[in-house]
mmCIF file of C-alpha atoms in Angstrom:
data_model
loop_
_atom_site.group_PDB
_atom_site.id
_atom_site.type_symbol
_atom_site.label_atom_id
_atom_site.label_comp_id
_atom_site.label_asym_id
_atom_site.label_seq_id
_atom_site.Cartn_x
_atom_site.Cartn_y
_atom_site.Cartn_z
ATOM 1 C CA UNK A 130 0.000 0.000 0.000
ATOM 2 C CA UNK A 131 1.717 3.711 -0.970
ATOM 3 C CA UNK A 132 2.313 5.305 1.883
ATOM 4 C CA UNK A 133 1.404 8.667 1.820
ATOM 5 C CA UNK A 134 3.243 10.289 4.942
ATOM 6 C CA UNK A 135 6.243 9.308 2.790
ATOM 7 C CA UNK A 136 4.817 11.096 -0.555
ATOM 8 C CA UNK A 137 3.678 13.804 1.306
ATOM 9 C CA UNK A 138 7.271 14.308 2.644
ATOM 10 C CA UNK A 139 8.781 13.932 -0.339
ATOM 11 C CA UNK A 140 6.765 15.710 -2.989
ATOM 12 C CA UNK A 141 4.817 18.386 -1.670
ATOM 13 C CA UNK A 142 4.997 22.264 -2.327
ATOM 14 C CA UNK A 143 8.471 21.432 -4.586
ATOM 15 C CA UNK A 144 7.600 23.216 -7.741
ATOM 16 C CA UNK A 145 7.566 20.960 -10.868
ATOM 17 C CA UNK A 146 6.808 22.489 -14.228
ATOM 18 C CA UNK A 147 6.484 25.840 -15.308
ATOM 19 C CA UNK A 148 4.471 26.961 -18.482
ATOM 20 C CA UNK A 149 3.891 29.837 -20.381
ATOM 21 C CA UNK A 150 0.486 30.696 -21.785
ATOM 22 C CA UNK A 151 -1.161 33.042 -23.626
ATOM 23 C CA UNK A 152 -4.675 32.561 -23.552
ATOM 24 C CA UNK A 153 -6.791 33.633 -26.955
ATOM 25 C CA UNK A 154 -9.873 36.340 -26.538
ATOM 26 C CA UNK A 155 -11.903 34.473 -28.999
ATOM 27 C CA UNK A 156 -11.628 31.092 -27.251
ATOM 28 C CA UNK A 157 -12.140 32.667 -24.114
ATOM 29 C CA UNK A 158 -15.566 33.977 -25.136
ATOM 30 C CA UNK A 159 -17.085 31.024 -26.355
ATOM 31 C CA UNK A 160 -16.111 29.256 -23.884
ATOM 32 C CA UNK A 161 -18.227 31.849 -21.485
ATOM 33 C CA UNK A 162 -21.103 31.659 -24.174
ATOM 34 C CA UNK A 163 -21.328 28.050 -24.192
ATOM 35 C CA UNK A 164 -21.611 27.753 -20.165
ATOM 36 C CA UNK A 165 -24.604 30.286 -20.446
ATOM 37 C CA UNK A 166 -22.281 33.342 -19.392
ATOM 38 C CA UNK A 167 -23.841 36.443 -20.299
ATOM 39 C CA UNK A 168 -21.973 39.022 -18.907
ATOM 40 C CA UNK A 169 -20.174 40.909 -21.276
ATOM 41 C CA UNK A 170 -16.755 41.428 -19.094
ATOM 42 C CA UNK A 171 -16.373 37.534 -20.204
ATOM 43 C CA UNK A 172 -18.623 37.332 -23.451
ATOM 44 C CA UNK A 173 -17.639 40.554 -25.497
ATOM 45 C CA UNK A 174 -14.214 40.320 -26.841
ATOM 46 C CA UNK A 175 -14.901 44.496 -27.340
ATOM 47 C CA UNK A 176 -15.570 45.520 -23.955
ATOM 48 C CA UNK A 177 -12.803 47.057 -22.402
ATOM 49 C CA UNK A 178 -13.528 44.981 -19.044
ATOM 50 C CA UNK A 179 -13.147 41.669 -20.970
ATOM 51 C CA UNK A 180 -11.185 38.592 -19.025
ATOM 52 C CA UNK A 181 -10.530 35.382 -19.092
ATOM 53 C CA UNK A 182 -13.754 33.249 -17.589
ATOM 54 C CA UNK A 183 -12.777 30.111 -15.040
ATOM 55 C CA UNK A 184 -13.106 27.630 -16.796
ATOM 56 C CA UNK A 185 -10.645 28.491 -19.701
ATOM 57 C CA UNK A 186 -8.211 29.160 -16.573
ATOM 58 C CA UNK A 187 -9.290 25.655 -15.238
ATOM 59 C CA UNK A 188 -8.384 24.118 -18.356
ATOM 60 C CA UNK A 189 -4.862 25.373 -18.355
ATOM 61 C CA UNK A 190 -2.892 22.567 -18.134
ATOM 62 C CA UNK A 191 1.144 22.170 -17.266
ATOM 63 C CA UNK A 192 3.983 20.263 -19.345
ATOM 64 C CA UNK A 193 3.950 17.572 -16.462
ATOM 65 C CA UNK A 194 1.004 16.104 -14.541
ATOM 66 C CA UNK A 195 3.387 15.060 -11.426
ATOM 67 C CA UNK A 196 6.603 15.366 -10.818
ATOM 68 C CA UNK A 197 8.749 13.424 -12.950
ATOM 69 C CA UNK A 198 10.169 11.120 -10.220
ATOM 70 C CA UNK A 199 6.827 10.506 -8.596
ATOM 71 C CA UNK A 200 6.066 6.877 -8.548
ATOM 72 C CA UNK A 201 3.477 5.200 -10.484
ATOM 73 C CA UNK A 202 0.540 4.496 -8.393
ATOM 74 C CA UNK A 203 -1.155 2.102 -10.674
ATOM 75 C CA UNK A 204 -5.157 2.057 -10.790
ATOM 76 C CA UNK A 205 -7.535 4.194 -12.463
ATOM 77 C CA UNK A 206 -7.132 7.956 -12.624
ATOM 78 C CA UNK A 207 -9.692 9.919 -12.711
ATOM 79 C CA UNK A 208 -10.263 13.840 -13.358
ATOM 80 C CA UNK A 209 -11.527 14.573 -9.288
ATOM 81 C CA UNK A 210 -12.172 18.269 -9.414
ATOM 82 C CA UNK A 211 -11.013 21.795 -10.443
ATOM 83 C CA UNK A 212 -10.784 24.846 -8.153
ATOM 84 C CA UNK A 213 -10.219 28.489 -9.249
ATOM 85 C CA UNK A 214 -8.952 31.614 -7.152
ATOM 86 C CA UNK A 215 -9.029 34.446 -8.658
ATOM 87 C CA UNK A 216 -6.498 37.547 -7.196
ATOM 88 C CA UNK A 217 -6.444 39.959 -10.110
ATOM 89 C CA UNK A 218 -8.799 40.112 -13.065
ATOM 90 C CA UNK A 219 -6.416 38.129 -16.493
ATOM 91 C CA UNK A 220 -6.904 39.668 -19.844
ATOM 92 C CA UNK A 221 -6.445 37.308 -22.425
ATOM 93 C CA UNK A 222 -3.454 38.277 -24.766
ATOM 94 C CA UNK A 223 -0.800 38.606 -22.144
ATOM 95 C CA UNK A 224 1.956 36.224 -21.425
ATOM 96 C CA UNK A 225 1.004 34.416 -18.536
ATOM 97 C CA UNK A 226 3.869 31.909 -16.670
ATOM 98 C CA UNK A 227 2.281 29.034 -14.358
ATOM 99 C CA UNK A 228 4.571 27.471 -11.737
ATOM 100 C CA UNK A 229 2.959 24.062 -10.406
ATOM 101 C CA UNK A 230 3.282 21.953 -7.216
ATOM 102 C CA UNK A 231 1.653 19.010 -5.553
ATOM 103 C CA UNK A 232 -0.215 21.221 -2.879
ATOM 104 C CA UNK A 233 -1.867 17.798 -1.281
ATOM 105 C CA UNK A 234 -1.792 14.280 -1.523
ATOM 106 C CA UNK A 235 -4.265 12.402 0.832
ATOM 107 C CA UNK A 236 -6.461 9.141 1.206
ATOM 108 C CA UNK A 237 -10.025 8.360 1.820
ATOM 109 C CA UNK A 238 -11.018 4.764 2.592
ATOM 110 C CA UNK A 239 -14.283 3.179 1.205
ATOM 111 C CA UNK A 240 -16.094 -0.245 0.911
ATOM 112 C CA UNK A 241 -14.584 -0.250 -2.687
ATOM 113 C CA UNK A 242 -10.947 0.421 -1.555
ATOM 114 C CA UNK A 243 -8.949 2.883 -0.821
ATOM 115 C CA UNK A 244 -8.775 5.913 -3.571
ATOM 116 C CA UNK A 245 -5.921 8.551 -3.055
ATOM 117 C CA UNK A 246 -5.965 12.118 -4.087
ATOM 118 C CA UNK A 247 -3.124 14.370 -5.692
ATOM 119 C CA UNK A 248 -3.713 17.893 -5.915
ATOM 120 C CA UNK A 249 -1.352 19.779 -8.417
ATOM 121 C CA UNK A 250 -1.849 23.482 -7.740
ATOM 122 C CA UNK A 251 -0.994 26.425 -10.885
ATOM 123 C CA UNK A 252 0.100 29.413 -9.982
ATOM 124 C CA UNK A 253 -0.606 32.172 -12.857
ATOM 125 C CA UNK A 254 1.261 35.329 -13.033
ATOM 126 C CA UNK A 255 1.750 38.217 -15.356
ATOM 127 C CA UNK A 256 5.058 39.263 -17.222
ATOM 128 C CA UNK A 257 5.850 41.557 -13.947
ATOM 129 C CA UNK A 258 5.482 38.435 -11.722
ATOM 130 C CA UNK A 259 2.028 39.480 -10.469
ATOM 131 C CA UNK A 260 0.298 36.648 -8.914
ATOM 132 C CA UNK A 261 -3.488 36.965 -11.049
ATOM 133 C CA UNK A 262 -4.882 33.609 -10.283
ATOM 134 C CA UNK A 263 -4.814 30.283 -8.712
ATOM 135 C CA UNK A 264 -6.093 26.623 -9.877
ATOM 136 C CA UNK A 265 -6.107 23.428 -8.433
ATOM 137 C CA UNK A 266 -6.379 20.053 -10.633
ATOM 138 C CA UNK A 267 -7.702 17.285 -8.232
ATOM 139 C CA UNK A 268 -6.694 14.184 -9.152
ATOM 140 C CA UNK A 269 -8.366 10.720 -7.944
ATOM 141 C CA UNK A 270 -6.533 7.474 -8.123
ATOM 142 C CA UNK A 271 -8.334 3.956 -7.420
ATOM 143 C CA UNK A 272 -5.808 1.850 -5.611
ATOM 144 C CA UNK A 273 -5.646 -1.171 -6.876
ATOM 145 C CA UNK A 274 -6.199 -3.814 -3.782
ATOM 146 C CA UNK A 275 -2.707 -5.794 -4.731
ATOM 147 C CA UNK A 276 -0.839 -2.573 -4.640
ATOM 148 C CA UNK B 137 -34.003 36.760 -8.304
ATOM 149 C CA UNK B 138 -30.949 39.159 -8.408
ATOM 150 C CA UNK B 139 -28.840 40.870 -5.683
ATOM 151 C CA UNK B 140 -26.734 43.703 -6.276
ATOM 152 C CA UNK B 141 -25.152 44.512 -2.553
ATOM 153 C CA UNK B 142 -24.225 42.636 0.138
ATOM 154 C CA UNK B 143 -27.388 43.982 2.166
ATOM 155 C CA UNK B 144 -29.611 42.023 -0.229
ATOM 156 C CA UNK B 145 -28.517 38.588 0.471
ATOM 157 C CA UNK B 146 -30.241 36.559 2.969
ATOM 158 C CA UNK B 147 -28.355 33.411 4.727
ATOM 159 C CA UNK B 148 -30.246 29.850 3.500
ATOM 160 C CA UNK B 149 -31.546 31.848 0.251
ATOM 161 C CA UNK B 150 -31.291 29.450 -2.961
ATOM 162 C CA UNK B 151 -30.593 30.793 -6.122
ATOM 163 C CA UNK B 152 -33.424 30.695 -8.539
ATOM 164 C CA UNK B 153 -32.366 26.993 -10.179
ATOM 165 C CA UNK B 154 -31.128 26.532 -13.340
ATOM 166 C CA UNK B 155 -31.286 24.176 -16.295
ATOM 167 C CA UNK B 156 -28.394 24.645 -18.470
ATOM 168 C CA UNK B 157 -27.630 23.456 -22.685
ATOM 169 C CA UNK B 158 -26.142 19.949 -22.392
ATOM 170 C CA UNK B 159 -27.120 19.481 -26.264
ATOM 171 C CA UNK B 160 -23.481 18.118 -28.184
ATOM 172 C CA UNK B 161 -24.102 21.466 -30.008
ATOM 173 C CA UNK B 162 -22.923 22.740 -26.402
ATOM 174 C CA UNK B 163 -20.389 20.606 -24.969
ATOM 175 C CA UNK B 164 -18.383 20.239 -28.826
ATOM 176 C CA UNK B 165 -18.445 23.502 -28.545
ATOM 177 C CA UNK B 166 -16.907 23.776 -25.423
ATOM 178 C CA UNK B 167 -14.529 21.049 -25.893
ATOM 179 C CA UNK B 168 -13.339 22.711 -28.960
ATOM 180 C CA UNK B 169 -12.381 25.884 -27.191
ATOM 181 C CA UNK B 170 -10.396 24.208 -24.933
ATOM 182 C CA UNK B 171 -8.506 21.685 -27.030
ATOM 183 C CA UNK B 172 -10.676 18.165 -25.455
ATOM 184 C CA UNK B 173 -11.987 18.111 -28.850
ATOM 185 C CA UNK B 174 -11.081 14.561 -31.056
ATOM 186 C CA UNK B 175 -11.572 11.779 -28.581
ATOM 187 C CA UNK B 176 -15.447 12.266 -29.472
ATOM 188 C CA UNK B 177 -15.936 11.612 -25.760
ATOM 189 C CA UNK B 178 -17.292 15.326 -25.588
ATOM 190 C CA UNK B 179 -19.153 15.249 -29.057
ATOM 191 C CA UNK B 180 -20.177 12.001 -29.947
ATOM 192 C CA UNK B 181 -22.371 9.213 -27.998
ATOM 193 C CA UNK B 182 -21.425 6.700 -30.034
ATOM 194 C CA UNK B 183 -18.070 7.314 -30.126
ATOM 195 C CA UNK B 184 -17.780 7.634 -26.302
ATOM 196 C CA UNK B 185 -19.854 4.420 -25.939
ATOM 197 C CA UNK B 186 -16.854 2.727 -27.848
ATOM 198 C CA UNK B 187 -14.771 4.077 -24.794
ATOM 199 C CA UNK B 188 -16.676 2.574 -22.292
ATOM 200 C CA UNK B 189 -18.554 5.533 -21.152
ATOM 201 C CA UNK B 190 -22.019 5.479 -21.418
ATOM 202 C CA UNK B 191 -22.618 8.364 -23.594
ATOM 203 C CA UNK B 192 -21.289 11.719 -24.508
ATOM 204 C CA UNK B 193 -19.875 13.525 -21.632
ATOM 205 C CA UNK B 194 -20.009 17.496 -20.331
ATOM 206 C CA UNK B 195 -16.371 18.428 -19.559
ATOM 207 C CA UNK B 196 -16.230 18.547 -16.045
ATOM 208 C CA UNK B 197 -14.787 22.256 -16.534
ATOM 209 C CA UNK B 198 -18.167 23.608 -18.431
ATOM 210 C CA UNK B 199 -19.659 22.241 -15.011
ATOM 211 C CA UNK B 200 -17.642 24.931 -13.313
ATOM 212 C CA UNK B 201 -18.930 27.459 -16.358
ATOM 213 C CA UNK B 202 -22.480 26.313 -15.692
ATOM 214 C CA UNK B 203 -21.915 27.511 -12.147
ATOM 215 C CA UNK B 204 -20.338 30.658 -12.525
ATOM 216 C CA UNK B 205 -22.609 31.676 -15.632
ATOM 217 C CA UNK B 206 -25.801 31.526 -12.325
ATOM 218 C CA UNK B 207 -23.741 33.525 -9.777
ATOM 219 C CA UNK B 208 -22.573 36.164 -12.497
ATOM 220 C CA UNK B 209 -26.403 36.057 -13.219
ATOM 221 C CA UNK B 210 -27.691 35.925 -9.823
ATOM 222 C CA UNK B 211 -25.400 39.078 -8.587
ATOM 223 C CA UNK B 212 -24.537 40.941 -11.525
ATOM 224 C CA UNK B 213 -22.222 42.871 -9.980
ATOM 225 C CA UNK B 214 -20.655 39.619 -8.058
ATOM 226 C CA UNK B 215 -17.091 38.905 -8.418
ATOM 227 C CA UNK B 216 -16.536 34.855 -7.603
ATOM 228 C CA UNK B 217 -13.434 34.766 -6.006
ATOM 229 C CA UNK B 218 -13.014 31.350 -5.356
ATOM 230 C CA UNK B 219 -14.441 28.240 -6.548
ATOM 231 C CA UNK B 220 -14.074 24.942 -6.391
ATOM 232 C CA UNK B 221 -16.237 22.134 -8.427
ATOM 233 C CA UNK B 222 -15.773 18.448 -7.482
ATOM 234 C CA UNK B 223 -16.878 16.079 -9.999
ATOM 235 C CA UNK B 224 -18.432 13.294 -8.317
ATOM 236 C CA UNK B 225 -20.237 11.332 -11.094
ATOM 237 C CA UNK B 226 -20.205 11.879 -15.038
ATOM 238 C CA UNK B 227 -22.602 14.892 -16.242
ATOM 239 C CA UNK B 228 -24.176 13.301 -19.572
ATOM 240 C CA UNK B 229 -24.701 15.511 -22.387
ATOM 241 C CA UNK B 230 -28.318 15.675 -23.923
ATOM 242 C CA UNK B 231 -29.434 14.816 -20.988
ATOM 243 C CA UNK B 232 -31.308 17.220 -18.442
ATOM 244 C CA UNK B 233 -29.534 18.879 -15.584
ATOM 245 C CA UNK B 234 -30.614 21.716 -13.099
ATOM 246 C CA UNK B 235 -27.754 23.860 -11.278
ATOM 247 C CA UNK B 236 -28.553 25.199 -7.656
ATOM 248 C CA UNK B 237 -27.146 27.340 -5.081
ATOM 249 C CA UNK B 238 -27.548 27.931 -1.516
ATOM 250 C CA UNK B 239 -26.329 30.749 0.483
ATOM 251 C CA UNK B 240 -24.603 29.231 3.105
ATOM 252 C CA UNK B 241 -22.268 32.479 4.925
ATOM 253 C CA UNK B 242 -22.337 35.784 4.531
ATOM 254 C CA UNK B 243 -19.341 37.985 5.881
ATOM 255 C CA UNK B 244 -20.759 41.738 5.463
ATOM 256 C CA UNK B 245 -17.384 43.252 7.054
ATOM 257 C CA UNK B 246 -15.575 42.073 4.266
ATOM 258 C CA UNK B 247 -18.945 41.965 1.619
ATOM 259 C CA UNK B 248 -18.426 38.085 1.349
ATOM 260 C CA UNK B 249 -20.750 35.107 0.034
ATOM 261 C CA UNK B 250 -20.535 31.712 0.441
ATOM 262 C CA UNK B 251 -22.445 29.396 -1.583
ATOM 263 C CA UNK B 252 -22.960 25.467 -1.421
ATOM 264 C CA UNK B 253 -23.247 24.622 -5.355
ATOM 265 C CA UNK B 254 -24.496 21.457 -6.827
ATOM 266 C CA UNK B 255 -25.605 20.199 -10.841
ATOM 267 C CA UNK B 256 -27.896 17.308 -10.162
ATOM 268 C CA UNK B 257 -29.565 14.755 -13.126
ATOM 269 C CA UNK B 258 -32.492 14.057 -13.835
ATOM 270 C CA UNK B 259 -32.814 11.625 -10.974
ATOM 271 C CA UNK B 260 -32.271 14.208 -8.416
ATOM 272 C CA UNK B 261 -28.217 12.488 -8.292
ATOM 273 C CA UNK B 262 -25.955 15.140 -7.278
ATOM 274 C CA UNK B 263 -23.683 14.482 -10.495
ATOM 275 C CA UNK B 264 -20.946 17.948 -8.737
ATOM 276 C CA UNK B 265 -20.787 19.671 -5.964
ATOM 277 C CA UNK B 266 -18.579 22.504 -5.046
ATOM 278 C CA UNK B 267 -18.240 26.156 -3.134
ATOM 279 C CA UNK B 268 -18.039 29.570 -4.431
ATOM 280 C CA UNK B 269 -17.299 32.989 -2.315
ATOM 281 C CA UNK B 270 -18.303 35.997 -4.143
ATOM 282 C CA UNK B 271 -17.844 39.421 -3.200
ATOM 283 C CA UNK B 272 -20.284 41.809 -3.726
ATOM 284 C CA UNK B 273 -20.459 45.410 -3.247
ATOM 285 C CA UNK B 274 -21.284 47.097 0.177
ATOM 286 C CA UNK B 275 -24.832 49.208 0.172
ATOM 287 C CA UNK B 276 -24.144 52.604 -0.438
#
C-alpha cells in the first residue's frame, strides 16, 4: 500500500513544471457563451472589461502532470475536481507563466478500496510576476487492492 | 431573483435553479475551445460508448462554467473569487440537468458570500458539488 506520509514528505509544495500561456480572446468567449455566461466582461471580446472566464483558466494545463520522479501508483485515474482563485482580473493576450506543485496528496477509505488524491496546484502570473490567479487540478486514483 | 449589494442577500436563500444546454451542439463547442476536442468523448455518444462511457460527456470544466454563468447572473455585480467544483459522477450531455445554489455564509465586514453549489440529473443524483465565495459590493 503507498504510503502517503512518505509522498507527502517527499513531494509536496516542490515546484515541478512551469508553463507559459497566452490565452486567446476568442476562445475565451465562447467558452463563457457556451456555459450560459452572459456578462459581457467575459462574453464581449470588445468591452474594455473583458477577461478570461474560469473555466478556460481551469483548463490550463502544465507540461507535467506530477513530478517526474513521482512513482506510479497504478489504478484508475480519474479527473476529481477543479478549483479556481481568482487575485487579479487576467486579460487574455498577455503572457502568462504558471509554476505548479503538488499542494496535497491524501487518502479516503471506502467499501470499494482505498482511492488517493493528488492535488497539483498552478500558480498564474503576469510578465511583472504578479500573482493573477490560482487553480487546483484534483486528481483521484483507485488503488488497486494488490498494490 | 438578483442581488446587487451585500445587504440584499439573505443566509439559506437558494438561487433561482437553473437548467443549463447539455445538447453536443454545447459541450463540442466547449470542448473545442479548450482543445478536449477529437476523442469524441465530448461530441459524440457513439463514439464515447466505444470508450466505455455510457454516452457523450459534459467536460467537467463547463460544469464549473455552468456555475459561474448563475452567480454572475444571480449578482450581476458579483465577483466569484473562489471556486471549487468536485466532480463526483459523469454529467451526460443531452441529458437534463438543473444547477442550484444555496447561500450558506455571509461575511458583510468584508462583503463576502458563500455558496454550497451542486448540478444534479435528472434523478435528483448530485452528479458535482462545489463552493463559491463571491464578493459583492457594500450598500451605499
Amino acid at each position: 500500500m503507498t504510503d502517503i506520509d512518505d509522498l507527502r514528505s517527499k513531494f509536496l509544495d516542490l515546484e515541478f513544471d512551469r508553463t507559459g500561456f497566452v490565452i486567446d480572446a476568442e476562445q475565451s468567449a465562447k467558452v463563457a457563451k457556451a456555459s450560459g455566461e452572459t456578462r459581457a466582461e467575459f462574453t464581449d471580446t470588445t468591452d474594455p472589461n473583458f477577461e478570461a472566464c474560469a473555466p478556460i483558466l481551469a483548463s490550463l494545463a502544465s507540461g507535467r502532470r506530477l513530478p517526474i520522479d513521482f512513482p506510479t501508483l497504478g489504478g484508475i485515474s480519474m479527473d476529481g475536481g477543479k478549483a479556481v482563485a481568482c487575485i487579479k482580473p487576467v486579460r487574455p493576450g498577455i503572457k502568462l507563466t504558471g509554476k505548479t506543485h503538488l499542494h496535497d496528496i491524501y487518502a479516503k477509505s471506502g467499501r470499494s478500496g482505498r482511492m488517493i488524491f493528488l492535488v497539483s496546484r498552478m500558480q498564474l502570473y503576469d510578465d511583472s510576476g504578479e500573482h493573477l490567479a490560482t487553480t487546483d487540478s484534483r486528481q483521484v486514483i483507485r488503488e488497486r487492492p494488490d498494490k | 431573483m438578483t442581488v446587487q449589494t451585500i445587504a440584499d442577500v439573505v443566509f439559506g436563500d437558494e438561487i433561482t435553479p437553473w437548467q443549463p444546454d447539455t445538447s453536443l451542439q454545447a459541450t463540442r463547442s466547449f470542448a473545442e475551445a479548450v482543445g478536449y476536442s477529437g476523442s469524441g468523448r465530448f461530441e459524440d455518444h457513439g463514439k464515447a460508448r466505444a470508450q466505455g462511457l455510457p454516452g457523450a460527456l459534459v467536460p467537467g470544466i463547463m460544469g464549473m462554467g455552468f456555475l459561474t454563468s448563475m452567480i454572475h447572473r444571480w449578482a450581476p455585480q458579483g465577483k466569484i473569487k473562489f471556486i471549487d467544483t468536485v466532480f463526483r459522477a459523469p454529467v451526460l450531455a443531452d441529458h437534463d440537468h438543473t444547477v442550484t445554489a444555496v447561500v450558506t455564509d455571509i461575511d458583510e465586514e468584508n462583503g463576502e458570500v458563500v455558496l454550497d453549489l451542486t448540478i444534479q440529473n435528472e434523478q435528483e443524483e448530485t452528479r458535482v458539488f462545489g463552493t463559491a465565495t463571491v464578493h459583492l459590493p457594500a450598500a451605499s
